[in-house]
Amino acid sequence: MTEIKHPPRLALRFFRWYCRPDRLEELEGDLEEFFYVRLENGEPLWKANLFFWWNVLRCFKSYSKSKQQNNILMTSLFKSYFKLALRHSWKNKGPVTINVIGLGLALSMCVFVYMIYAFNIEFDTFYKNTDDIYRVHAITEQRGEERRNEFSPIALDSKLRNEISGISQVSSYFVETNQVKKGNDFFAETFAVVSTDFPEMFELPLWYGSFADFGKLPQVYLTKPLAIKYFGSRSALGEKLTLILSNKKRLEVTIGGVLEKIPLNSSFRFQILMNQADYLRAMNIDANDWSNNLFPGHYLKISSTNRASVLDNISLNIPLQNEKHKLTKISRFELIPFSEAKPSDLIENVSYVNNRIGSQGLIIFSVLALMVFFTACFNLANTSIALISRRLKEIGIRKTLGSGSRQILVQFLLEMSLISTLAFIIAMSTANLTSKAIMGMLGASFLLQDINLTGVLLFVTGFLLFTTLVAGLLPALYAWKFQPVAIMRKSVKLKGINWLNKTLTVAQYSFSIIVLIIGITFWQNSGFLNQLDLGYQKEGIFNLPVENQYFEKLSQEVNQIPGVITAGAANHIGDFGKYSEKAQFQFLADTSSQTIRYHGVGERYLDLMEVGIVSGRSFIAGAKSDQDKILVSQSLVDQFFDGQDVINQVVKINGERKTIVGVTTDIIDDVVKAAELLPTVMVLSDKSEHEHLVIKVSNRDLNEVENTLKTIWSKHIDEPYTGVRQKDFALGASGEDSKILQKIFLTMALLSGFLSIVGIFSLAQLNVAKKIKEISIRKVLGASFKELLLTVNKSFSLVLSVALVLGAALGYLLSDQLLNMMYRYHVQPSISISVLSGGFVVLISIIIISGVVRSPISTNLIHGLRDE
């Protein structure tokens, strides 16, 4: 029996969908006729199907399409939907405006989080043709831990250029913050000290000027923002500047050009570019001396096939480096592709380059943004469901007149898309303000124009679709299920707060309470860090970095200020990472050594700074015998002596015999999770080594003393005043970061709390609207306001209680986890504070609900009894 063959069904269905009814039979017959003719002529079935599809597509012409009428109808319907959406939004402009602003601000925070991710994704894409460029990383070892350093000895530079084959180009880079003198003004700027071929390797774009004489003349190149800061709209070419380098030597330079703006998400960030050769000459540094302390970052252009051999040849110089440089021992080198993220396998130690934003920051900001965003979405859904109660008759009439459930669904989704569109405008308008507010507190500026806008638009569009579908679909489906007959007979009763409202409200309030608890916890932590005992006195202390030649002059005049005590120090305790040195610690009978922190102090310095003495004694002022004595920190005793008594024990520091006469408390100079109590030795420094004038103020106004110090400084030194208050920089960036996080969390808590309170206000209105007749009857029968309030709010009590328990518990746990993840020293989150914070949000909500209930109670009872 021969199988009957038919045209492809899908093609036929497509044809019947678009074809005009009056032409359908005629054209369909022709299409089938051509199909069967091909089969009769012996063509295979697949070819006949293919040509059938082709003919169906060719028939999609004006004479056959029925879409024109449909388009007019759809356009008319869309206009009608749009007008209804506008009218409804205008009628409820209060709730709609709040939802638009809340969703817009929440989405703005999400855009900022995307910008942070884009910061990492687009990191270093500013530099072109970097696939064959590698970073030289030195791996060092301290106390059994390996550390990754993006540096290598300056003496390796010549070896890389002249003795190691397979390298087509070499450049070096390191940064310093120094003073620039322009006229009579001083400016602190970040200098990038680079080799001559650095601009060529990374193709640095010039706004104007040329690199032709870079390395031949003492020239510098400014970034575009700095050139505008110094010279405004006029050209900076040929202008003169004076650079004050780290050894206070001055170098006169000419501006050779101005660079385009270097983006924030770049490994290299600086304001001034200068040549390494000029720097070495000014600093009297021998670039071939393996024992000097200059370790720039090196970048090599090599092919991937030569990578292994180049690395082997570089590693041959490790013994020479370790022999000549006792304090920095390198165990191995690694070559890391420039375009890849830095490996996180080891502890990072020294790097002159910027890094991608760490995972901790990304997680924190992402969680915050999503919490606020979901709070806004839940609020939007709750408010929309609440507003349906005012539109039941509209829905019933439209369904009676022929509107299908699909049209009702489209109507509500369109209204939600209108809100989403307005929120999109607010989000894009405020995204830069959000970034400036947060990144500005961190001393950076990263804006929408700094990243690929295509990715931003796709990201925001995706979030808006999610908002429209989730926050809009719920109320749309809620209205979809109502039958017109039931609505018109008034048999549809919105049961106040249903399970959907309850679930959304619990989630919304829980998020608000969580964010509020985190904000309060970080606010407490900021206060905790301010009061943290760092092992020395930080109140009423000024640190004045000063060259030794000015030390005595300034010291004599400062001592004349009433209530001021001064002391000299070769270094300064307030920031070990900046002012301390490294030394080698050895036992007398041991040939191996350990790297420790080495700190020189003046005679009265420890007493002035109130450093605690755990055992033994401090240095004796004027005692020459103390020159070979040392004090050690408690962490050194714990690590090297197992906590035993060390007084009068003799050890070696950098090969010299020293006697331990005292043990000090540990000095805390950082509070981050990776912070360590490093073993420290303190020695008595000679007056010729004093580099800091440390000033302790008693019973005097600090501002008045600081003004006097500035006057004395300007009289003796032709440089900007560099004094700082110890309290302001005791914890460095960690203390500032804590204050910033405190502000961010509290701001997010206020926004989230505001959205939740608005949401509960809408739900209270819904609940009251459903019980208006019951309230009126109870009032007629003599019910008091308290009784009516309890009647209306039975449904809220469980919701708020569950949200309080969940929010307080999760807020406590998340606060504890965040603090443990970020800080070594931090406040302990409080369960009572968590419960009180959640209780505060609930209390505000109860007050809001009471206000909503009071309104119908005070209105005419007749209106309430006629309602529905």
PDB file of C-alpha atoms in Angstrom, residues 760-850:
ATOM      1  CA  ILE A 760       2.927  47.833  54.828  1.00  0.00           C
ATOM      2  CA  PHE A 761       0.963  51.063  54.381  1.00  0.00           C
ATOM      3  CA  SER A 762      -0.460  49.702  51.098  1.00  0.00           C
ATOM      4  CA  LEU A 763      -1.288  46.361  52.671  1.00  0.00           C
ATOM      5  CA  ALA A 764      -2.985  48.068  55.591  1.00  0.00           C
ATOM      6  CA  GLN A 765      -5.117  50.015  53.147  1.00  0.00           C
ATOM      7  CA  LEU A 766      -6.044  46.750  51.394  1.00  0.00           C
ATOM      8  CA  ASN A 767      -6.973  45.078  54.666  1.00  0.00           C
ATOM      9  CA  VAL A 768      -9.068  48.021  55.803  1.00  0.00           C
ATOM     10  CA  ALA A 769     -10.773  48.241  52.388  1.00  0.00           C
ATOM     11  CA  LYS A 770     -11.894  44.609  52.659  1.00  0.00           C
ATOM     12  CA  LYS A 771     -13.239  45.080  56.190  1.00  0.00           C
ATOM     13  CA  ILE A 772     -14.814  48.519  55.895  1.00  0.00           C
ATOM     14  CA  LYS A 773     -18.359  47.192  56.390  1.00  0.00           C
ATOM     15  CA  GLU A 774     -17.279  45.060  59.347  1.00  0.00           C
ATOM     16  CA  ILE A 775     -15.520  48.069  60.904  1.00  0.00           C
ATOM     17  CA  SER A 776     -18.637  50.225  60.462  1.00  0.00           C
ATOM     18  CA  ILE A 777     -20.962  47.619  62.011  1.00  0.00           C
ATOM     19  CA  ARG A 778     -18.609  47.058  64.960  1.00  0.00           C
ATOM     20  CA  LYS A 779     -18.409  50.801  65.481  1.00  0.00           C
ATOM     21  CA  VAL A 780     -22.209  51.084  65.495  1.00  0.00           C
ATOM     22  CA  LEU A 781     -22.314  48.331  68.098  1.00  0.00           C
ATOM     23  CA  GLY A 782     -19.943  50.304  70.320  1.00  0.00           C
ATOM     24  CA  ALA A 783     -16.497  48.819  69.570  1.00  0.00           C
ATOM     25  CA  SER A 784     -13.577  50.937  70.743  1.00  0.00           C
ATOM     26  CA  PHE A 785     -10.638  52.020  68.578  1.00  0.00           C
ATOM     27  CA  LYS A 786      -8.403  49.472  70.315  1.00  0.00           C
ATOM     28  CA  GLU A 787     -10.828  46.642  69.552  1.00  0.00           C
ATOM     29  CA  LEU A 788     -11.133  47.727  65.918  1.00  0.00           C
ATOM     30  CA  LEU A 789      -7.364  47.942  65.603  1.00  0.00           C
ATOM     31  CA  LEU A 790      -6.988  44.392  66.906  1.00  0.00           C
ATOM     32  CA  THR A 791      -9.693  43.164  64.524  1.00  0.00           C
ATOM     33  CA  VAL A 792      -8.051  44.681  61.464  1.00  0.00           C
ATOM     34  CA  ASN A 793      -4.504  43.742  62.367  1.00  0.00           C
ATOM     35  CA  LYS A 794      -4.846  40.096  63.321  1.00  0.00           C
ATOM     36  CA  SER A 795      -3.475  39.178  59.911  1.00  0.00           C
ATOM     37  CA  PHE A 796      -0.452  41.444  60.366  1.00  0.00           C
ATOM     38  CA  SER A 797       0.624  40.220  63.786  1.00  0.00           C
ATOM     39  CA  LEU A 798       1.852  36.811  62.599  1.00  0.00           C
ATOM     40  CA  VAL A 799       3.495  38.305  59.484  1.00  0.00           C
ATOM     41  CA  LEU A 800       5.464  40.890  61.440  1.00  0.00           C
ATOM     42  CA  SER A 801       6.404  38.375  64.134  1.00  0.00           C
ATOM     43  CA  VAL A 802       7.800  35.912  61.599  1.00  0.00           C
ATOM     44  CA  ALA A 803       9.668  38.721  59.793  1.00  0.00           C
ATOM     45  CA  LEU A 804      11.106  39.921  63.115  1.00  0.00           C
ATOM     46  CA  VAL A 805      12.396  36.463  64.043  1.00  0.00           C
ATOM     47  CA  LEU A 806      13.828  35.724  60.595  1.00  0.00           C
ATOM     48  CA  GLY A 807      15.288  39.187  60.078  1.00  0.00           C
ATOM     49  CA  ALA A 808      16.875  39.396  63.531  1.00  0.00           C
ATOM     50  CA  ALA A 809      18.386  35.902  63.309  1.00  0.00           C
ATOM     51  CA  LEU A 810      19.723  36.287  59.766  1.00  0.00           C
ATOM     52  CA  GLY A 811      20.882  39.844  60.443  1.00  0.00           C
ATOM     53  CA  TYR A 812      22.890  38.672  63.438  1.00  0.00           C
ATOM     54  CA  LEU A 813      24.439  35.747  61.543  1.00  0.00           C
ATOM     55  CA  LEU A 814      25.267  37.784  58.432  1.00  0.00           C
ATOM     56  CA  SER A 815      26.781  40.612  60.502  1.00  0.00           C
ATOM     57  CA  ASP A 816      28.979  38.142  62.327  1.00  0.00           C
ATOM     58  CA  GLN A 817      30.058  36.461  59.079  1.00  0.00           C
ATOM     59  CA  LEU A 818      30.862  39.756  57.356  1.00  0.00           C
ATOM     60  CA  LEU A 819      32.921  41.035  60.285  1.00  0.00           C
ATOM     61  CA  ASN A 820      34.815  37.746  60.578  1.00  0.00           C
ATOM     62  CA  MET A 821      35.483  37.785  56.850  1.00  0.00           C
ATOM     63  CA  MET A 822      36.826  41.354  56.845  1.00  0.00           C
ATOM     64  CA  TYR A 823      38.430  42.091  60.212  1.00  0.00           C
ATOM     65  CA  ARG A 824      40.772  40.421  62.656  1.00  0.00           C
ATOM     66  CA  TYR A 825      39.610  42.790  65.417  1.00  0.00           C
ATOM     67  CA  HIS A 826      35.948  43.708  65.452  1.00  0.00           C
ATOM     68  CA  VAL A 827      32.955  44.240  67.682  1.00  0.00           C
ATOM     69  CA  GLN A 828      30.886  41.199  68.607  1.00  0.00           C
ATOM     70  CA  PRO A 829      27.351  41.473  67.130  1.00  0.00           C
ATOM     71  CA  SER A 830      24.662  41.650  69.777  1.00  0.00           C
ATOM     72  CA  ILE A 831      21.529  39.499  69.743  1.00  0.00           C
ATOM     73  CA  SER A 832      19.667  42.083  71.810  1.00  0.00           C
ATOM     74  CA  ILE A 833      20.613  44.865  69.377  1.00  0.00           C
ATOM     75  CA  SER A 834      19.417  42.681  66.492  1.00  0.00           C
ATOM     76  CA  VAL A 835      16.054  42.082  68.161  1.00  0.00           C
ATOM     77  CA  LEU A 836      15.675  45.755  69.117  1.00  0.00           C
ATOM     78  CA  SER A 837      16.511  46.840  65.558  1.00  0.00           C
ATOM     79  CA  GLY A 838      13.880  44.527  64.129  1.00  0.00           C
ATOM     80  CA  GLY A 839      11.450  45.593  66.838  1.00  0.00           C
ATOM     81  CA  PHE A 840      11.970  49.236  65.884  1.00  0.00           C
ATOM     82  CA  VAL A 841      10.955  48.536  62.268  1.00  0.00           C
ATOM     83  CA  VAL A 842       7.900  46.573  63.480  1.00  0.00           C
ATOM     84  CA  LEU A 843       6.933  49.370  65.888  1.00  0.00           C
ATOM     85  CA  ILE A 844       7.045  51.957  63.104  1.00  0.00           C
ATOM     86  CA  SER A 845       4.873  49.660  60.993  1.00  0.00           C
ATOM     87  CA  ILE A 846       2.290  49.287  63.779  1.00  0.00           C
ATOM     88  CA  ILE A 847       2.104  53.068  64.091  1.00  0.00           C
ATOM     89  CA  ILE A 848       1.559  53.334  60.318  1.00  0.00           C
ATOM     90  CA  ILE A 849      -1.141  50.668  60.401  1.00  0.00           C
ATOM     91  CA  SER A 850      -2.894  52.425  63.283  1.00  0.00           C
TER      92      SER A 850
END
